[in-house]
Amino acid sequence: QHTVPSTPLLSTKMVRMLATKEEFDEVIAGDKLVVVDFTASWCGPCRMMAPIFDALAETYDDVVFVKVDVDANEETAAACEISAMPTFH
């Protein structure tokens, strides 16, 4: 059983923001499990989830955690049929 860890005070593992569809395709083509946070800067629930997502990235080294800003990377959001934020894929 997995529990959500408390948010670390200083994060050493940065969650990468994917800027293009090409970056997204490259990341998901890898061998590791990938968790994608589709987010938006104006989204209140997204901002509330951000520290939890970052803490999960700190905890699970064998998983790749990335974010996609749906406004800045519309091509990826459209390809993944994202219609609400936050969406985890």
XYZ file of N, CA and C in Angstrom, residues 17-24 37-42 67-78 82 85:
84
model
N 8.892 20.272 -16.958
C 7.753 20.806 -17.709
C 8.047 20.557 -19.188
N 7.173 19.824 -19.850
C 7.362 19.508 -21.264
C 6.767 20.620 -22.116
N 7.599 21.201 -22.963
C 7.187 22.368 -23.737
C 6.609 22.029 -25.100
N 6.920 20.825 -25.608
C 6.478 20.481 -26.962
C 5.929 19.057 -27.010
N 5.209 18.772 -28.066
C 4.692 17.418 -28.298
C 5.855 16.465 -28.543
N 6.901 16.942 -29.187
C 8.077 16.104 -29.432
C 8.718 15.656 -28.120
N 8.840 16.585 -27.149
C 9.380 16.224 -25.835
C 8.496 15.177 -25.164
N 7.185 15.377 -25.241
C 6.229 14.442 -24.654
C 6.404 13.055 -25.267
N 1.216 15.254 -15.373
C 0.285 16.194 -14.752
C -0.034 17.260 -15.794
N -1.259 17.206 -16.332
C -1.714 18.259 -17.247
C -2.259 19.377 -16.375
N -1.660 20.543 -16.476
C -1.909 21.627 -15.546
C -2.075 22.947 -16.284
N -2.452 23.973 -15.539
C -2.542 25.339 -16.076
C -2.227 26.311 -14.945
N -1.558 27.400 -15.287
C -1.148 28.358 -14.262
C -2.336 28.993 -13.552
N -3.481 29.102 -14.210
C -4.661 29.744 -13.643
C -5.538 28.773 -12.845
N 5.240 17.425 -16.249
C 4.064 18.285 -16.328
C 3.921 18.826 -17.739
N 2.672 19.079 -18.112
C 2.356 19.727 -19.378
C 1.410 20.879 -19.075
N 1.847 22.105 -19.377
C 0.963 23.272 -19.254
C 0.064 23.273 -20.483
N -1.233 23.115 -20.271
C -2.159 22.961 -21.397
C -2.259 24.210 -22.260
N -1.934 25.365 -21.698
C -1.967 26.606 -22.481
C -0.692 26.784 -23.299
N 0.437 26.401 -22.729
C 1.720 26.558 -23.406
C 2.010 25.411 -24.378
N 1.409 24.250 -24.141
C 1.654 23.066 -24.968
C 0.306 22.493 -25.407
N -0.416 23.288 -26.174
C -1.766 22.919 -26.602
C -1.771 21.663 -27.478
N -0.728 21.467 -28.266
C -0.681 20.307 -29.159
C -0.727 18.998 -28.374
N 0.051 18.914 -27.302
C 0.060 17.701 -26.483
C -1.263 17.525 -25.771
N -1.795 18.603 -25.206
C -3.085 18.519 -24.512
C -4.176 18.037 -25.459
N -4.185 18.542 -26.676
C -5.191 18.131 -27.656
C -5.002 16.664 -28.057
N -7.260 16.206 -23.437
C -7.419 16.777 -22.103
C -8.486 17.850 -22.153
N -8.622 20.290 -15.936
C -7.390 20.265 -15.163
C -7.700 20.296 -13.678
